[in-house]
CSV table of C-alpha atoms in Angstrom, one decimal:
chain,number,residue,atom,x,y,z
A,1,MET,CA,0.0,0.0,-0.1
A,2,LYS,CA,2.8,2.4,1.0
A,3,THR,CA,4.7,1.4,-2.2
A,4,GLY,CA,1.7,2.2,-4.4
A,5,LEU,CA,1.2,5.6,-2.7
A,6,ALA,CA,4.8,6.5,-3.1
A,7,LEU,CA,4.7,5.5,-6.8
A,8,THR,CA,1.6,7.6,-7.4
A,9,GLN,CA,3.2,10.7,-5.8
A,10,ALA,CA,6.3,10.1,-7.8
A,11,LEU,CA,4.3,10.1,-11.1
A,12,LEU,CA,2.5,13.2,-10.1
A,13,ARG,CA,5.8,15.0,-9.5
A,14,LEU,CA,7.1,13.7,-12.7
A,15,GLY,CA,4.1,14.8,-14.9
A,16,PRO,CA,5.1,18.5,-15.2
A,17,ALA,CA,8.7,17.6,-16.0
A,18,ILE,CA,7.9,15.2,-18.9
A,19,LEU,CA,4.8,17.0,-20.3
A,20,PRO,CA,5.8,20.4,-21.8
A,21,PHE,CA,2.7,22.4,-20.7
A,22,ALA,CA,1.6,20.5,-17.6
A,23,ASP,CA,3.2,23.2,-15.4
A,24,ALA,CA,1.0,25.9,-17.0
A,25,ALA,CA,-1.8,24.9,-14.6
A,26,THR,CA,-2.3,26.8,-11.3
A,27,LYS,CA,-4.8,26.8,-8.5
A,28,GLU,CA,-6.8,29.6,-10.1
A,29,LEU,CA,-6.7,27.9,-13.6
A,30,PRO,CA,-6.4,24.0,-13.2
A,31,LEU,CA,-5.1,22.0,-16.0
A,32,GLY,CA,-8.5,20.5,-17.1
A,33,ARG,CA,-10.0,24.0,-17.2
A,34,LEU,CA,-7.1,25.4,-19.1
A,35,MET,CA,-7.2,22.6,-21.7
A,36,ARG,CA,-10.9,23.2,-22.2
A,37,LEU,CA,-10.3,26.9,-22.7
A,38,SER,CA,-7.6,26.2,-25.3
A,39,LEU,CA,-10.1,24.5,-27.6
A,40,PHE,CA,-11.0,27.8,-29.1
A,41,GLN,CA,-7.4,27.8,-30.7
A,42,VAL,CA,-8.1,24.5,-32.2
A,43,THR,CA,-11.1,25.8,-34.1
A,44,VAL,CA,-9.2,28.9,-35.2
A,45,GLY,CA,-6.4,26.7,-36.5
A,46,MET,CA,-8.9,24.5,-38.3
A,47,ALA,CA,-10.6,27.5,-40.0
A,48,ALA,CA,-7.2,28.9,-41.0
A,49,VAL,CA,-6.1,25.5,-42.7
A,50,LEU,CA,-9.5,25.2,-44.3
A,51,LEU,CA,-9.3,28.7,-45.9
A,52,ILE,CA,-5.6,29.0,-46.8
A,53,GLY,CA,-4.8,25.3,-47.5
A,54,THR,CA,-7.7,23.0,-48.4
A,55,LEU,CA,-10.1,25.4,-50.2
A,56,ASN,CA,-7.1,27.1,-52.0
A,57,ARG,CA,-6.4,23.9,-53.8
A,58,VAL,CA,-10.0,22.6,-54.1
A,59,MET,CA,-11.3,25.8,-55.7
A,60,ILE,CA,-8.5,26.0,-58.3
A,61,VAL,CA,-8.0,22.3,-59.2
A,62,GLU,CA,-11.3,20.5,-58.5
A,63,LEU,CA,-13.8,23.4,-58.9
A,64,ALA,CA,-11.9,25.2,-61.7
A,65,VAL,CA,-12.4,28.6,-60.2
A,66,PRO,CA,-10.2,31.2,-61.8
A,67,ALA,CA,-7.1,31.9,-59.6
A,68,TRP,CA,-7.8,35.7,-59.3
A,69,ILE,CA,-11.2,35.0,-57.9
A,70,VAL,CA,-9.5,32.6,-55.4
A,71,ALA,CA,-7.0,35.2,-54.4
A,72,VAL,CA,-9.6,37.8,-53.8
A,73,MET,CA,-11.8,35.4,-51.7
A,74,LEU,CA,-8.9,34.2,-49.5
A,75,SER,CA,-7.9,37.9,-48.9
A,76,LEU,CA,-11.3,38.9,-47.7
A,77,PRO,CA,-10.9,37.6,-44.1
A,78,LEU,CA,-7.8,39.9,-43.9
A,79,LEU,CA,-10.2,42.9,-44.1
A,80,PHE,CA,-11.5,42.2,-40.6
A,81,ALA,CA,-7.9,41.8,-39.1
A,82,PRO,CA,-7.4,45.6,-38.4
A,83,LEU,CA,-10.7,45.6,-36.3
A,84,ARG,CA,-9.3,43.3,-33.7
A,85,ALA,CA,-8.3,46.1,-31.5
A,86,LEU,CA,-11.9,47.5,-31.6
A,87,VAL,CA,-13.2,44.0,-30.9
A,88,GLY,CA,-10.8,43.7,-27.9
A,89,PHE,CA,-11.9,47.1,-26.6
A,90,ARG,CA,-15.5,46.4,-26.8
A,91,SER,CA,-15.0,43.1,-24.8
A,92,ASP,CA,-13.1,45.2,-22.2
A,93,THR,CA,-16.1,47.6,-21.8
A,94,HIS,CA,-19.0,45.3,-22.5
A,95,ARG,CA,-21.9,45.3,-19.9
A,96,SER,CA,-24.1,42.4,-19.8
A,97,VAL,CA,-27.1,41.6,-17.7
A,98,LEU,CA,-25.4,38.3,-16.9
A,99,GLY,CA,-22.2,40.0,-15.7
A,100,TRP,CA,-20.0,38.7,-18.5
A,101,ARG,CA,-17.8,40.7,-20.9
A,102,ARG,CA,-15.7,38.1,-22.8
A,103,VAL,CA,-18.3,35.2,-23.3
A,104,PRO,CA,-20.8,37.1,-25.4
A,105,TYR,CA,-18.1,38.2,-27.9
A,106,ILE,CA,-16.5,34.7,-28.1
A,107,TRP,CA,-19.9,33.1,-28.6
A,108,PHE,CA,-20.8,35.7,-31.2
A,109,GLY,CA,-17.6,35.1,-33.1
A,110,THR,CA,-18.3,31.3,-33.0
A,111,LEU,CA,-21.7,31.9,-34.5
A,112,LEU,CA,-20.1,34.0,-37.2
A,113,GLN,CA,-17.7,31.1,-38.0
A,114,PHE,CA,-20.5,28.6,-38.0
A,115,GLY,CA,-22.7,30.7,-40.3
A,116,GLY,CA,-19.9,31.2,-42.8
A,117,LEU,CA,-18.9,27.6,-42.9
A,118,ALA,CA,-22.5,26.5,-43.1
A,119,ILE,CA,-23.2,28.3,-46.4
A,120,MET,CA,-19.7,28.1,-47.8
A,121,PRO,CA,-19.8,24.7,-49.7
A,122,PHE,CA,-23.0,25.7,-51.6
A,123,ALA,CA,-21.6,29.1,-52.4
A,124,LEU,CA,-18.4,27.5,-53.8
A,125,LEU,CA,-20.4,25.1,-55.9
A,126,ILE,CA,-22.4,28.1,-57.4
A,127,LEU,CA,-19.1,30.0,-57.8
A,128,SER,CA,-17.7,27.1,-59.9
A,129,GLY,CA,-20.4,27.5,-62.4
A,130,ASP,CA,-22.5,24.5,-61.4
A,131,THR,CA,-25.8,26.5,-61.6
A,132,THR,CA,-28.3,27.7,-64.1
A,133,GLY,CA,-28.7,31.0,-62.2
A,134,PRO,CA,-26.8,34.3,-62.5
A,135,ALA,CA,-23.0,34.1,-61.7
A,136,TRP,CA,-23.1,37.1,-59.4
A,137,VAL,CA,-25.1,35.0,-56.8
A,138,GLY,CA,-22.0,32.7,-56.4
A,139,HIS,CA,-19.7,35.6,-56.1
A,140,VAL,CA,-21.8,37.5,-53.4
A,141,ALA,CA,-22.5,34.2,-51.5
A,142,ALA,CA,-18.8,33.1,-51.5
A,143,ALA,CA,-17.6,36.6,-50.4
A,144,LEU,CA,-20.2,36.6,-47.7
A,145,ALA,CA,-19.0,33.2,-46.4
A,146,PHE,CA,-15.4,34.1,-46.3
A,147,LEU,CA,-16.1,37.4,-44.6
A,148,LEU,CA,-18.1,35.7,-41.9
A,149,VAL,CA,-15.5,33.0,-41.2
A,150,GLY,CA,-12.8,35.7,-41.1
A,151,ALA,CA,-14.7,38.0,-38.8
A,152,GLY,CA,-15.5,35.0,-36.6
A,153,LEU,CA,-12.1,33.6,-36.1
A,154,HIS,CA,-10.6,37.0,-35.5
A,155,THR,CA,-13.2,37.8,-32.9
A,156,THR,CA,-12.9,34.4,-31.2
A,157,GLN,CA,-9.1,34.4,-31.0
A,158,THR,CA,-8.8,38.0,-29.8
A,159,VAL,CA,-11.3,37.8,-27.0
A,160,GLY,CA,-10.3,34.1,-26.2
A,161,LEU,CA,-6.8,35.3,-25.6
A,162,ALA,CA,-8.1,38.1,-23.5
A,163,LEU,CA,-10.2,35.8,-21.4
A,164,ALA,CA,-7.0,33.5,-20.8
A,165,THR,CA,-5.1,36.6,-19.6
A,166,ASP,CA,-8.0,37.4,-17.2
A,167,LEU,CA,-7.9,34.0,-15.7
A,168,ALA,CA,-4.3,33.1,-15.6
A,169,PRO,CA,-2.1,34.6,-12.7
A,170,ALA,CA,0.7,36.8,-14.0
A,171,HIS,CA,3.5,34.4,-13.3
A,172,ALA,CA,1.8,31.6,-15.3
A,173,ARG,CA,0.9,33.6,-18.4
A,174,PRO,CA,4.1,32.7,-20.4
A,175,LYS,CA,3.3,29.0,-20.0
A,176,VAL,CA,-0.4,29.7,-20.8
A,177,VAL,CA,0.6,31.5,-24.0
A,178,ALA,CA,2.8,28.6,-25.0
A,179,LEU,CA,-0.1,26.2,-24.5
A,180,LEU,CA,-2.5,28.3,-26.5
A,181,CYS,CA,0.0,28.7,-29.3
A,182,ALA,CA,0.6,24.9,-29.3
A,183,MET,CA,-3.0,24.1,-29.4
A,184,LEU,CA,-3.2,26.4,-32.5
A,185,LEU,CA,-0.6,24.2,-34.2
A,186,VAL,CA,-2.4,21.1,-33.1
A,187,GLY,CA,-5.6,22.3,-34.7
A,188,MET,CA,-3.8,23.2,-37.9
A,189,MET,CA,-1.9,19.9,-38.2
A,190,GLY,CA,-4.7,17.7,-37.2
A,191,SER,CA,-7.3,19.4,-39.4
A,192,ALA,CA,-4.9,19.4,-42.4
A,193,LEU,CA,-4.5,15.7,-42.0
A,194,LEU,CA,-8.2,15.0,-41.6
A,195,PHE,CA,-9.3,17.3,-44.5
A,196,GLY,CA,-6.7,15.6,-46.8
A,197,LEU,CA,-7.9,12.2,-45.9
A,198,ALA,CA,-11.6,13.1,-46.2
A,199,LEU,CA,-11.2,14.8,-49.7
A,200,ALA,CA,-8.8,12.3,-51.1
A,201,ASN,CA,-11.7,11.1,-53.4
A,202,PHE,CA,-13.2,14.5,-54.2
A,203,SER,CA,-17.0,15.0,-54.8
A,204,ALA,CA,-19.4,17.8,-54.3
A,205,ILE,CA,-21.2,15.8,-51.6
A,206,ARG,CA,-17.9,15.1,-49.8
A,207,LEU,CA,-17.0,18.8,-49.9
A,208,ILE,CA,-20.3,19.8,-48.3
A,209,GLN,CA,-19.9,17.2,-45.6
A,210,VAL,CA,-16.3,18.3,-44.7
A,211,ILE,CA,-17.0,22.0,-44.6
A,212,GLN,CA,-20.3,21.7,-42.7
A,213,GLY,CA,-18.7,19.1,-40.4
A,214,ALA,CA,-16.1,21.8,-39.6
A,215,ALA,CA,-18.9,24.1,-38.8
A,216,LEU,CA,-20.4,21.7,-36.3
A,217,VAL,CA,-17.0,20.9,-34.7
A,218,THR,CA,-16.4,24.7,-34.3
A,219,ILE,CA,-19.6,25.3,-32.4
A,220,VAL,CA,-19.2,22.2,-30.3
A,221,LEU,CA,-15.6,22.7,-29.3
A,222,ASN,CA,-16.1,26.5,-28.6
A,223,GLY,CA,-19.1,25.7,-26.5
A,224,ILE,CA,-17.1,23.3,-24.4
A,225,ALA,CA,-14.3,25.8,-24.2
A,226,LEU,CA,-16.5,28.5,-22.8
A,227,TRP,CA,-18.4,26.4,-20.2
A,228,LYS,CA,-18.0,27.8,-16.8
A,229,GLN,CA,-14.9,29.8,-17.6
A,230,GLU,CA,-15.7,33.5,-17.0
A,231,PRO,CA,-17.0,34.3,-13.6
A,232,ARG,CA,-20.1,36.4,-13.5
A,233,ASN,CA,-19.5,39.9,-12.0
A,234,ALA,CA,-22.5,42.0,-11.0
A,235,ALA,CA,-20.6,45.2,-11.2
A,236,ARG,CA,-20.5,44.8,-15.0
A,237,THR,CA,-24.2,45.2,-15.3
A,238,ALA,CA,-24.3,48.8,-14.1
A,239,ARG,CA,-25.5,51.0,-17.0
A,240,ASP,CA,-24.8,54.4,-15.5
A,241,ALA,CA,-21.1,54.0,-14.9
A,242,PRO,CA,-18.9,56.1,-17.2
A,243,ARG,CA,-17.1,54.2,-20.1
A,244,PRO,CA,-14.2,55.5,-22.1
A,245,THR,CA,-14.6,55.8,-25.8
A,246,PHE,CA,-12.4,53.7,-28.1
A,247,SER,CA,-10.4,56.8,-29.1
A,248,GLU,CA,-9.8,57.7,-25.5
A,249,SER,CA,-8.6,54.1,-24.7
A,250,TRP,CA,-6.5,53.9,-27.8
A,251,HIS,CA,-4.7,57.1,-27.1
A,252,GLY,CA,-4.1,55.9,-23.5
A,253,TYR,CA,-2.7,52.6,-24.8
A,254,ALA,CA,-0.6,54.1,-27.6
A,255,GLY,CA,0.6,56.8,-25.2
A,256,GLU,CA,2.5,54.1,-23.2
A,257,PRO,CA,6.2,54.7,-23.9
A,258,THR,CA,6.9,51.4,-25.6
A,259,ALA,CA,3.5,50.7,-27.3
A,260,ARG,CA,4.2,52.0,-30.7
A,261,ARG,CA,7.7,50.6,-31.0
A,262,ARG,CA,6.4,47.3,-29.8
A,263,LEU,CA,3.7,47.3,-32.5
A,264,VAL,CA,6.3,48.2,-35.2
A,265,ALA,CA,8.6,45.4,-34.0
A,266,ILE,CA,5.6,42.9,-34.1
A,267,GLY,CA,4.7,44.0,-37.7
A,268,LEU,CA,8.3,43.8,-39.0
A,269,GLY,CA,9.0,40.5,-37.4
A,270,THR,CA,5.7,38.8,-38.4
A,271,ALA,CA,6.3,40.0,-42.0
A,272,GLY,CA,9.8,38.7,-41.9
A,273,PHE,CA,8.6,35.2,-40.8
A,274,SER,CA,5.5,35.1,-43.1
A,275,MET,CA,6.7,35.8,-46.5
A,276,GLN,CA,8.0,32.3,-47.0
A,277,ASP,CA,4.6,30.7,-46.2
A,278,ILE,CA,3.6,30.1,-49.8
A,279,LEU,CA,7.1,29.6,-51.2
A,280,LEU,CA,9.0,27.0,-49.3
A,281,GLU,CA,7.3,24.0,-50.9
A,282,PRO,CA,7.5,25.3,-54.6
A,283,TYR,CA,11.2,26.2,-53.8
A,284,GLY,CA,11.9,22.8,-52.6
A,285,GLY,CA,10.2,21.1,-55.6
A,286,GLN,CA,11.4,23.5,-58.4
A,287,ILE,CA,14.9,24.3,-57.2
A,288,LEU,CA,16.0,21.3,-55.0
A,289,ASN,CA,14.0,18.7,-57.1
A,290,LEU,CA,12.2,17.3,-54.0
A,291,SER,CA,9.2,15.0,-54.4
A,292,VAL,CA,5.7,15.9,-53.4
A,293,GLY,CA,6.0,13.8,-50.3
A,294,GLN,CA,9.3,15.4,-49.2
A,295,THR,CA,7.9,19.0,-49.7
A,296,THR,CA,4.7,18.1,-47.8
A,297,ALA,CA,7.0,17.0,-44.9
A,298,LEU,CA,8.2,20.5,-44.7
A,299,THR,CA,5.0,21.5,-43.1
A,300,THR,CA,5.6,19.0,-40.3
A,301,MET,CA,9.2,20.2,-39.9
A,302,LEU,CA,8.0,23.9,-39.6
A,303,ALA,CA,5.3,23.0,-37.1
A,304,ALA,CA,7.8,20.8,-35.1
A,305,GLY,CA,10.2,23.7,-35.0
A,306,GLY,CA,7.5,26.0,-33.9
A,307,GLY,CA,6.5,23.7,-31.1
A,308,LEU,CA,10.2,23.6,-29.9
A,309,GLY,CA,10.3,27.4,-30.0
A,310,LEU,CA,7.2,27.7,-27.9
A,311,VAL,CA,8.5,25.2,-25.3
A,312,ALA,CA,11.9,26.9,-25.2
A,313,ALA,CA,10.2,30.4,-24.8
A,314,ALA,CA,7.9,29.2,-22.1
A,315,ARG,CA,10.8,27.8,-20.1
A,316,TRP,CA,12.9,30.8,-20.6
A,317,LEU,CA,10.1,33.2,-19.6
A,318,ALA,CA,9.2,31.0,-16.5
A,319,ARG,CA,12.6,31.5,-15.2
A,320,GLY,CA,12.2,35.3,-15.4
A,321,GLY,CA,13.4,35.9,-18.9
A,322,ASP,CA,12.6,39.1,-20.8
A,323,PRO,CA,10.0,38.6,-23.5
A,324,TYR,CA,11.8,41.1,-25.7
A,325,ARG,CA,15.0,39.1,-25.5
A,326,VAL,CA,13.1,36.0,-26.4
A,327,ALA,CA,11.7,37.7,-29.5
A,328,ALA,CA,15.1,39.1,-30.4
A,329,VAL,CA,16.7,35.6,-30.2
A,330,GLY,CA,13.9,34.3,-32.4
A,331,SER,CA,14.7,37.0,-34.9
A,332,VAL,CA,18.4,36.1,-34.9
A,333,ILE,CA,17.6,32.3,-35.4
A,334,GLY,CA,15.3,33.4,-38.2
A,335,ILE,CA,18.2,35.2,-40.0
A,336,LEU,CA,20.3,32.0,-39.7
A,337,ALA,CA,17.4,30.0,-40.9
A,338,PHE,CA,16.9,31.9,-44.1
A,339,SER,CA,20.6,32.0,-44.8
A,340,ALA,CA,20.5,28.3,-44.6
A,341,VAL,CA,17.6,28.2,-47.0
A,342,ILE,CA,19.4,30.5,-49.4
A,343,PHE,CA,22.7,28.5,-49.4
A,344,ALA,CA,20.7,25.2,-49.9
A,345,ALA,CA,20.2,26.2,-53.6
A,346,PRO,CA,23.8,26.6,-54.8
A,347,LEU,CA,24.9,23.8,-52.6
A,348,ALA,CA,21.9,21.5,-53.9
A,349,SER,CA,21.6,20.4,-50.2
A,350,ALA,CA,18.1,19.1,-49.2
A,351,ARG,CA,19.5,18.5,-45.6
A,352,LEU,CA,20.5,22.2,-45.2
A,353,PHE,CA,17.1,23.2,-46.6
A,354,ALA,CA,15.4,21.0,-44.0
A,355,ALA,CA,17.5,22.4,-41.2
A,356,GLY,CA,16.7,25.9,-42.3
A,357,VAL,CA,12.9,25.2,-42.4
A,358,THR,CA,13.1,23.8,-38.9
A,359,LEU,CA,14.9,26.8,-37.7
A,360,ILE,CA,12.3,29.0,-39.3
A,361,GLY,CA,9.8,27.3,-37.1
A,362,ILE,CA,11.9,27.6,-33.9
A,363,GLY,CA,12.6,31.3,-34.6
A,364,GLY,CA,9.0,32.1,-35.4
A,365,GLY,CA,7.8,30.2,-32.2
A,366,LEU,CA,10.2,32.3,-30.0
A,367,PHE,CA,9.2,35.6,-31.7
A,368,ALA,CA,5.5,34.9,-31.5
A,369,HIS,CA,5.6,33.9,-27.8
A,370,GLY,CA,7.8,36.7,-26.8
A,371,THR,CA,5.8,39.5,-28.5
A,372,LEU,CA,2.5,38.0,-27.3
A,373,THR,CA,3.8,37.7,-23.7
A,374,ALA,CA,5.1,41.3,-23.8
A,375,SER,CA,1.7,42.5,-25.0
A,376,MET,CA,0.0,40.6,-22.2
A,377,ALA,CA,2.4,42.0,-19.6
A,378,LYS,CA,1.8,45.6,-20.7
A,379,ALA,CA,-1.9,45.2,-20.6
A,380,GLY,CA,-3.8,46.6,-17.6
A,381,PRO,CA,-6.8,45.0,-16.1
A,382,ASP,CA,-9.1,47.3,-18.0
A,383,ASP,CA,-7.5,47.2,-21.4
A,384,THR,CA,-6.5,43.5,-21.9
A,385,GLY,CA,-8.7,43.1,-24.9
A,386,LEU,CA,-7.5,46.3,-26.5
A,387,ALA,CA,-3.8,45.3,-26.0
A,388,LEU,CA,-4.2,41.8,-27.4
A,389,GLY,CA,-6.5,43.1,-30.2
A,390,ALA,CA,-3.7,45.5,-31.2
A,391,TRP,CA,-1.2,42.6,-31.2
A,392,GLY,CA,-3.5,40.5,-33.3
A,393,ALA,CA,-4.5,43.3,-35.7
A,394,VAL,CA,-0.8,44.1,-36.4
A,395,GLN,CA,0.2,40.5,-36.6
A,396,ALA,CA,-2.6,39.3,-38.9
A,397,THR,CA,-2.4,42.4,-41.2
A,398,ALA,CA,1.4,42.1,-41.5
A,399,ALA,CA,1.2,38.4,-42.2
A,400,GLY,CA,-1.4,38.8,-44.9
A,401,LEU,CA,0.3,41.7,-46.6
A,402,ALA,CA,3.7,39.9,-46.5
A,403,ILE,CA,2.2,36.7,-48.0
A,404,ALA,CA,0.7,38.7,-50.8
A,405,ALA,CA,3.9,40.7,-51.4
A,406,SER,CA,6.0,37.5,-51.5
A,407,GLY,CA,4.2,36.1,-54.5
A,408,ILE,CA,4.5,39.5,-56.4
A,409,LEU,CA,8.3,39.8,-55.6
A,410,ARG,CA,9.0,36.1,-56.5
A,411,ASP,CA,7.2,36.5,-59.9
A,412,VAL,CA,8.7,40.0,-60.7
A,413,GLY,CA,12.1,39.0,-59.6
A,414,ALA,CA,12.1,35.9,-61.7
A,415,ALA,CA,10.8,37.8,-64.8
A,416,VAL,CA,13.6,40.4,-64.4
A,417,ALA,CA,16.3,37.7,-63.9
A,418,GLN,CA,15.2,35.7,-66.9
A,419,SER,CA,15.1,38.8,-69.1
A,420,GLY,CA,18.9,39.0,-68.8
A,421,VAL,CA,19.0,42.5,-67.2
A,422,LEU,CA,20.8,41.2,-64.2
A,423,GLY,CA,23.4,39.3,-66.2
A,424,GLU,CA,23.8,35.6,-67.3
A,425,GLY,CA,25.0,34.7,-63.8
A,426,MET,CA,21.7,35.8,-62.3
A,427,ASN,CA,19.5,34.1,-64.9
A,428,GLU,CA,18.5,31.3,-62.6
A,429,PRO,CA,15.2,29.8,-61.6
A,430,ALA,CA,16.0,30.3,-57.9
A,431,ILE,CA,16.5,34.1,-58.2
A,432,GLY,CA,12.9,35.0,-57.6
A,433,TYR,CA,12.8,33.0,-54.4
A,434,LEU,CA,16.1,34.2,-53.2
A,435,ILE,CA,15.1,37.8,-53.5
A,436,VAL,CA,12.1,37.2,-51.2
A,437,TYR,CA,14.4,35.4,-48.6
A,438,HIS,CA,16.8,38.2,-48.7
A,439,VAL,CA,14.0,40.7,-48.1
A,440,GLU,CA,12.8,38.6,-45.1
A,441,ILE,CA,16.4,38.7,-43.7
A,442,ALA,CA,16.4,42.5,-44.0
A,443,LEU,CA,13.0,42.6,-42.2
A,444,LEU,CA,14.4,40.6,-39.3
A,445,PHE,CA,17.4,42.9,-39.0
A,446,ALA,CA,14.9,45.8,-38.9
A,447,THR,CA,13.0,43.9,-36.2
A,448,LEU,CA,16.2,43.8,-34.1
A,449,VAL,CA,16.7,47.5,-34.5
A,450,ALA,CA,13.1,48.0,-33.2
A,451,ILE,CA,13.3,45.7,-30.3
A,452,GLY,CA,16.8,46.8,-29.0
A,453,PRO,CA,15.6,49.8,-27.2
A,454,LEU,CA,12.6,47.8,-25.8
A,455,VAL,CA,15.1,45.3,-24.2
A,456,ARG,CA,17.0,48.2,-22.6
A,457,ILE,CA,13.9,49.9,-21.3
A,458,ASP,CA,12.5,46.7,-19.8
A,459,SER,CA,15.8,45.8,-18.1
A,460,ALA,CA,15.9,49.3,-16.6
A,461,ARG,CA,12.5,49.1,-15.0
A,462,PRO,CA,12.8,49.3,-11.2
A,463,ASP,CA,9.8,46.9,-10.7
A,464,LYS,CA,11.2,44.2,-13.0
A,465,GLY,CA,10.7,40.8,-11.5
A,466,ARG,CA,8.4,42.0,-8.8
A,467,ALA,CA,6.0,39.3,-8.0
A,468,ARG,CA,2.2,40.0,-8.2
A,469,THR,CA,-0.8,38.1,-7.1
A,470,PHE,CA,-3.9,37.9,-9.1
A,471,ASP,CA,-7.6,37.7,-8.3
A,472,PRO,CA,-9.4,36.1,-11.3
A,473,LEU,CA,-12.8,37.1,-9.9
A,474,VAL,CA,-12.2,40.8,-10.3
A,475,ASN,CA,-9.3,40.7,-12.8
A,476,ARG,CA,-7.1,43.1,-11.0
A,477,PRO,CA,-3.5,42.9,-9.7
A,478,THR,CA,-3.4,43.1,-5.9
């Protein structure tokens, strides 16, 4: 009996050591409750993969939709990204008769995702020309579906991160951030695998089943994630209490000495890590002659590197590390990673390319974790949603613009090189890709320039490292 008890206690002590995110749990936010809350990230990852990956291919190949229409449709969710700061602010100041401020917005975002996914397959079938009605109906319906999904996932993620910040004690937030980012990767990788298997034998009926199945999974998982998470607060039902306007809150947030520089660094670094998103697999296939299976494995390497970066960042920050230093190290690793990818072409080295892809994931994980943790740390109890919405707006907008610019740069660079303007030595198929990778390195150097003063300012703070307690019922440091 005593031996069994001792073994059980030993296993309980061993759990946090062998499970990367088991130590993210606290008395205020137990592991079971935290894992339930993180399910909203799974649905966000699933929606992102469905829009950018699965439907991108299905619309162009199986449904024969013109590529320019596909590009326009996939860019529509980006239109809502700049509004994340406003959504976060509204969740900070929302007054509900039930005493909630985050739950209504997360649920509304979930319904937007559900509605967009519910009508999307039928809109796509009409868009493909499989109809006797006017073509404009398909265009309008598809645009509405993509806008609804984009608005829903941006709303859900922004307010979900704010709720996690409300519930987690300050000392546990770096580990909570790592867990939430890891669950986003889990949602992306798992849904990519399931969508690929389900649509292996494509048919219109199967497409309807897959997309509407995703809609059902979204509303079920987000409902489970929200169950008994945000405590009710009767003080939030007061209608006569003064509330700041968005302009006043934004000026107050942007007036913080490091806010603007932090947002600039986030935008530059995100763009630097995002331009390669649509180019790595074509680069591996066209320049290094990798097979389809080998280039597909790049996604796994990138995700595995991202997971390693998140774990490393969580451990570093848990020991009192500076989040800006974490982000800076991620940028340096990114510079080394893109250098490896560049040299893989003249050396014809698939191994060097694979190492570079993995390092891109590690650097991106460190950078994302560091900047998100810094944004959380600078958020006050009354502007958490605004701060995280600003982070999300800059990050999503920068990523979308960077991905669009990368395709243009690659095509223009390749055309200029093949025209002979740059000389015979530069008339190579890889030149268009290499131009993009050099631009990414330049952006990451610019990121280091922007982050440098933030590291010095944060290190000079007299209260750096001061412990704080946290009351999740009132969401105020004490």
